[in-house]
Short mmCIF file of C-alpha atoms and ligand atoms in Angstrom, two decimals:
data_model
loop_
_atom_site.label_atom_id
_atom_site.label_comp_id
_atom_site.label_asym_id
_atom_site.label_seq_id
_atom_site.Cartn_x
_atom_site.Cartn_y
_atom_site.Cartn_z
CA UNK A 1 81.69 96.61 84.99
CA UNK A 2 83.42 99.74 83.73
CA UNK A 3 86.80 100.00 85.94
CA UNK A 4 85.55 103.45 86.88
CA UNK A 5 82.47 102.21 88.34
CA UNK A 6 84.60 99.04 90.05
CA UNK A 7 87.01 101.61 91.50
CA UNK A 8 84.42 104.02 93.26
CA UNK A 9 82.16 100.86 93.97
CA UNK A 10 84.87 99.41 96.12
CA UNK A 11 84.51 99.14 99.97
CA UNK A 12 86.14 97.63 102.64
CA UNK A 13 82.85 94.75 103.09
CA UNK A 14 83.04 93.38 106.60
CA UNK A 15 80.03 90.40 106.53
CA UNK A 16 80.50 87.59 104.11
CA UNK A 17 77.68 85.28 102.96
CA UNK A 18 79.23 81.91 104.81
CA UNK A 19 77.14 80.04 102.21
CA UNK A 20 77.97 81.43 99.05
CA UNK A 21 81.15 79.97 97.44
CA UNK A 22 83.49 80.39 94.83
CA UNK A 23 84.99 76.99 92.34
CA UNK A 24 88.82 76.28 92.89
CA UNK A 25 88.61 77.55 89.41
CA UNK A 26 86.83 81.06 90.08
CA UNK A 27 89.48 81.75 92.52
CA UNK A 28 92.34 80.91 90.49
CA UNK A 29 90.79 83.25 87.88
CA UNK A 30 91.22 86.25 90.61
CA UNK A 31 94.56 85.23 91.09
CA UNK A 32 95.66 85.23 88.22
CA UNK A 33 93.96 88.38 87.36
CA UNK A 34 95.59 90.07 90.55
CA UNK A 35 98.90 88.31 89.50
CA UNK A 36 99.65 91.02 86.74
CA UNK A 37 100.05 93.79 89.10
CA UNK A 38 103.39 95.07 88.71
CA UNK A 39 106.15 94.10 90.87
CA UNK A 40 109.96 96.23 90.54
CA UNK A 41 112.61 94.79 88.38
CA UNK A 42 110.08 92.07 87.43
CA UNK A 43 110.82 90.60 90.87
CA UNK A 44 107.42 89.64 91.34
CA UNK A 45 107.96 89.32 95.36
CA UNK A 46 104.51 88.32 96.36
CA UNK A 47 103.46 84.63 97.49
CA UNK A 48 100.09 84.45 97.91
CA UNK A 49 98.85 81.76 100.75
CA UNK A 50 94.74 80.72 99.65
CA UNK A 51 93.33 79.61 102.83
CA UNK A 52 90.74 76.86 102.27
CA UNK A 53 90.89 75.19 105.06
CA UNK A 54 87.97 75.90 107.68
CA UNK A 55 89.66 74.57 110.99
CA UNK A 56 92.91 77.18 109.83
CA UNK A 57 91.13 79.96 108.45
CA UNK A 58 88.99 79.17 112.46
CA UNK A 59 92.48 79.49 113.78
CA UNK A 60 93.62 82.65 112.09
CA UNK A 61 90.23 84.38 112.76
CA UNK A 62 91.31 84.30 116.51
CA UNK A 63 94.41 85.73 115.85
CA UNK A 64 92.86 88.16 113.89
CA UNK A 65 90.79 90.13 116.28
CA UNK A 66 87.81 88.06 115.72
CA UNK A 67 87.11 88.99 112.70
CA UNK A 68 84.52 87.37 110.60
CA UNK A 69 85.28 87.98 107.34
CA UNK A 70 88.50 85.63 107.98
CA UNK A 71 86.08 82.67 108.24
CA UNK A 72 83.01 84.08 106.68
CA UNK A 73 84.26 85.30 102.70
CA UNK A 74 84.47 82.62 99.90
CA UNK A 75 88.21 83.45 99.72
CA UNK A 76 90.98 84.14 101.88
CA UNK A 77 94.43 85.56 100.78
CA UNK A 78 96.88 85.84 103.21
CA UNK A 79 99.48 88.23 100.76
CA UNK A 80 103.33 87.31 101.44
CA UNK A 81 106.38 87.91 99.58
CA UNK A 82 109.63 86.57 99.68
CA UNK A 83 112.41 89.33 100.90
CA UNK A 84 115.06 87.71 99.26
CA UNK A 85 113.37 87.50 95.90
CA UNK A 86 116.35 90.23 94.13
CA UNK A 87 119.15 87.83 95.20
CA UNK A 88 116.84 84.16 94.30
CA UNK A 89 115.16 84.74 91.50
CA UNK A 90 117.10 87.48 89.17
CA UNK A 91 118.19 84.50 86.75
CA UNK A 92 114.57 83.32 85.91
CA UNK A 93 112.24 86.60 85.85
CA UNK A 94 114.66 87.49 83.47
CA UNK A 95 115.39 84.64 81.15
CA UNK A 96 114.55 85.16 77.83
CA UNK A 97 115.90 88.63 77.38
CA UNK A 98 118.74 89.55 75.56
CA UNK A 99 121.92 88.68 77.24
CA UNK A 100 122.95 92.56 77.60
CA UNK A 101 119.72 92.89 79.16
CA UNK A 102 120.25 89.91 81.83
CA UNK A 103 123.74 91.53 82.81
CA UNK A 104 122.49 94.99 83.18
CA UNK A 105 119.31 93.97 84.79
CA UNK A 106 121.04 91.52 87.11
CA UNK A 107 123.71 94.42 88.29
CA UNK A 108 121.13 96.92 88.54
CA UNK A 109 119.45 95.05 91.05
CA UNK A 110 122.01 94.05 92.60
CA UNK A 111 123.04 97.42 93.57
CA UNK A 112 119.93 98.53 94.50
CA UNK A 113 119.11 95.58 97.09
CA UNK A 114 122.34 94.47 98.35
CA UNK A 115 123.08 95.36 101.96
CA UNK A 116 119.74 97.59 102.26
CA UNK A 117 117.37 95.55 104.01
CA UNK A 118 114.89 98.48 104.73
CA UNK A 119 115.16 98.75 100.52
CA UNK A 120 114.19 94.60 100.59
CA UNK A 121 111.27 95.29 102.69
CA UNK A 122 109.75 98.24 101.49
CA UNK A 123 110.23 96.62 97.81
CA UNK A 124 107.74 93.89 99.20
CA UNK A 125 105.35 96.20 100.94
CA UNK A 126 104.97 97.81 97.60
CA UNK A 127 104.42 95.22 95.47
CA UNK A 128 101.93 93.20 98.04
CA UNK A 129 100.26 96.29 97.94
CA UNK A 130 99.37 96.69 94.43
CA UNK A 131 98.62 93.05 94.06
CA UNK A 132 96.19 93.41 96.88
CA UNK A 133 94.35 95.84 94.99
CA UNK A 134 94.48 94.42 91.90
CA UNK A 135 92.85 91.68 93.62
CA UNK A 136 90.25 93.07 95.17
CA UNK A 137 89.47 95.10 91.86
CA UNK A 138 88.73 91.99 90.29
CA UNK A 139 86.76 90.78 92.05
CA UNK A 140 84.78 93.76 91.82
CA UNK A 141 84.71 93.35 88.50
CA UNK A 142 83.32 90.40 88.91
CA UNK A 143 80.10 92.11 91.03
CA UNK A 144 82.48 90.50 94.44
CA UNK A 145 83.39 92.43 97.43
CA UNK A 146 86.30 92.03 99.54
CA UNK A 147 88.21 93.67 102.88
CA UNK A 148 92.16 93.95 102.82
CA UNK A 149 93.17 93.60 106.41
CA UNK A 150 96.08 93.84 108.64
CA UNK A 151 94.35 93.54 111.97
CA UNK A 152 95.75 90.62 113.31
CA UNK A 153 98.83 88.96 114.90
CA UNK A 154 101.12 88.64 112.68
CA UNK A 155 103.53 86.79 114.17
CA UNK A 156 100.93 83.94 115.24
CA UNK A 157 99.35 83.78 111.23
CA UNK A 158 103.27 83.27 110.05
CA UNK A 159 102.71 80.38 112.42
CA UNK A 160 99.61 78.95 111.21
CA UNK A 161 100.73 79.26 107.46
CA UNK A 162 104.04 77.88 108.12
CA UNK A 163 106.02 81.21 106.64
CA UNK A 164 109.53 80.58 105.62
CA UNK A 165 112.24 82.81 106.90
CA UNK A 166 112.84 84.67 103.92
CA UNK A 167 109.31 85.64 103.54
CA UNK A 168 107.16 88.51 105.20
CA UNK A 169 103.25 89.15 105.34
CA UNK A 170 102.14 92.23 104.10
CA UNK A 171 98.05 91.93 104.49
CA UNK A 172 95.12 89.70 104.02
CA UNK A 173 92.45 89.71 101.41
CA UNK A 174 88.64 88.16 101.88
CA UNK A 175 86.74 88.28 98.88
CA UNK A 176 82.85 87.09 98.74
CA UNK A 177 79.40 87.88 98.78
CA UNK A 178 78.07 90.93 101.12
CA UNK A 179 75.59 90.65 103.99
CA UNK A 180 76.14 93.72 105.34
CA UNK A 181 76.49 97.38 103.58
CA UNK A 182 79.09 98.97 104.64
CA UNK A 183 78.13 102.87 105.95
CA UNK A 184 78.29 105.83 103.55
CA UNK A 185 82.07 106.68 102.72
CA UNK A 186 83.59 109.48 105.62
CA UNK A 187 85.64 111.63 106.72
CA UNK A 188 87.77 111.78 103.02
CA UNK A 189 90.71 114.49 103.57
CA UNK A 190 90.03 117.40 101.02
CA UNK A 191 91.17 116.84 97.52
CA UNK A 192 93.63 119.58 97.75
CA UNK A 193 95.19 118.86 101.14
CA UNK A 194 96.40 114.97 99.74
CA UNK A 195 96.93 116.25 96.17
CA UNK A 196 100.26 118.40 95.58
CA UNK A 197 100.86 120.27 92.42
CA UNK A 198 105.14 119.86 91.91
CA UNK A 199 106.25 120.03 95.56
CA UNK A 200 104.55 119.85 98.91
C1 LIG B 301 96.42 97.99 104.99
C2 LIG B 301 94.97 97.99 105.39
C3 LIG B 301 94.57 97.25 106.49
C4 LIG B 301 93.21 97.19 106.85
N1 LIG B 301 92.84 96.37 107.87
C5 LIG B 301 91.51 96.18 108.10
C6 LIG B 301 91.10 95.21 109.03
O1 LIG B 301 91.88 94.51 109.67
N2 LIG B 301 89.78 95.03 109.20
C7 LIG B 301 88.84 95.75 108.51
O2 LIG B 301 87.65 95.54 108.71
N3 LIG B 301 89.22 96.69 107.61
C8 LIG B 301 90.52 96.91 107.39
N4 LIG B 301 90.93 97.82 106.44
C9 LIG B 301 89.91 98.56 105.69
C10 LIG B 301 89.88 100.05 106.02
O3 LIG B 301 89.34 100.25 107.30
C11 LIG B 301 89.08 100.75 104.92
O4 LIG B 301 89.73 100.53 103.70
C12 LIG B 301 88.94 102.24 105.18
O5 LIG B 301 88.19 102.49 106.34
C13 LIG B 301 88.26 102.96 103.99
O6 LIG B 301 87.03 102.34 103.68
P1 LIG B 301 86.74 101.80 102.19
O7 LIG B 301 87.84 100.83 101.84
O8 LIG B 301 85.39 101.13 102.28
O9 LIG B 301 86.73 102.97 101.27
C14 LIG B 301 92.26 97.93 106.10
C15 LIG B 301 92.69 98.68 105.00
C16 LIG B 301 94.01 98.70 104.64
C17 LIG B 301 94.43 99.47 103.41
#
């Protein structure tokens, strides 16, 4: 599929086929695929949590409004990153680059994330973000549908999937086959009103 096509064919799918699956090895392919979004300073934040599990993926659906794509879609993706990824990680998602390069990456984010946890945050929001597009682009791709959502508890699904302290949820992804076609596109804000030319 032509990533034109994949882009406008895109919709937020809320019925899942409960029978049609996807191999451990079909999924992984997404991931990875979705796993070359870019992340800031090569931080690459996001953790991504694959529920497989029925009896937890029954559990998050009731924390999650009731909705049935959490237990209906072939895959769920509960997208997380790890806050603390500038301070943890600088050393390795930079090894192998000249030494200058180490030093001046390592200061630069140093100075950008230290002390400014709005700045930690918001670097995760982004990057969980374009992952979770990435993703579901993929899988469109791939003739899949999917639903990013953020309808639901999230201090009860940190519970269920056992989130570290240094981490924060940013969304879920389901990904599978459609039962149900979602209604005709709505209620888009002109082109000119969300599109400024220099300055607002
Ligand atoms: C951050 C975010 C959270 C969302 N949460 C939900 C959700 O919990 N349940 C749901 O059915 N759709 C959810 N949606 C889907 C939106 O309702 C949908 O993207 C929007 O209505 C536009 O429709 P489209 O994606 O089909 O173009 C969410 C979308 C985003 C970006």
């Amino acid at each position: 599929m032509h990533i034109d096509e994949a882009i406008r064919s895109r919709r937020a799918v809320k019925g899942y086929d409960p029978a049609f699956t996807l191999s451990s090895a079909e999924k992984d392919e997404l991931l990875q695929l979705a796993l070359h979004a870019p992340s800031a300073f090569n931080l690459q934040h996001v953790r991504l949590v694959e529920v497989s599990d029925p009896a937890l993926r029954q559990q998050l659906r009731e924390v999650a409004w009731g909705q049935a794509q959490v237990t209906d879609a072939s895959m769920l993706v509960v997208v997380c990153a790890q806050v603390d990824s500038w301070e943890q990680n600088v050393g390795r998602v930079w090894e192998g680059a000249p030494e200058e390069v180490q030093a001046y990456m390592s200061g630069a984010i140093d100075t950008y994330y230290r002390d400014k946890p709005q700045v930690q945050r918001d670097e995760t929001m982004r990057s969980c973000g374009l992952l979770a597009q990435t993703l579901m682009l993929a899988a469109r791709g791939k003739g899949l549908d999917s639903c990013p959502m953020d309808g639901f508890d999230f201090d009860a699904v940190a519970k269920l999937i056992n989130l570290p302290a240094n981490h924060v949820i940013a969304l879920m992804v389901a990904v599978g086959k459609k039962t149900i076609e979602p209604k005709p596109r709505i209620g888009k804000l002109p082109f000119n009103e969300v599109v400024l030319r220099n300055t607002f």
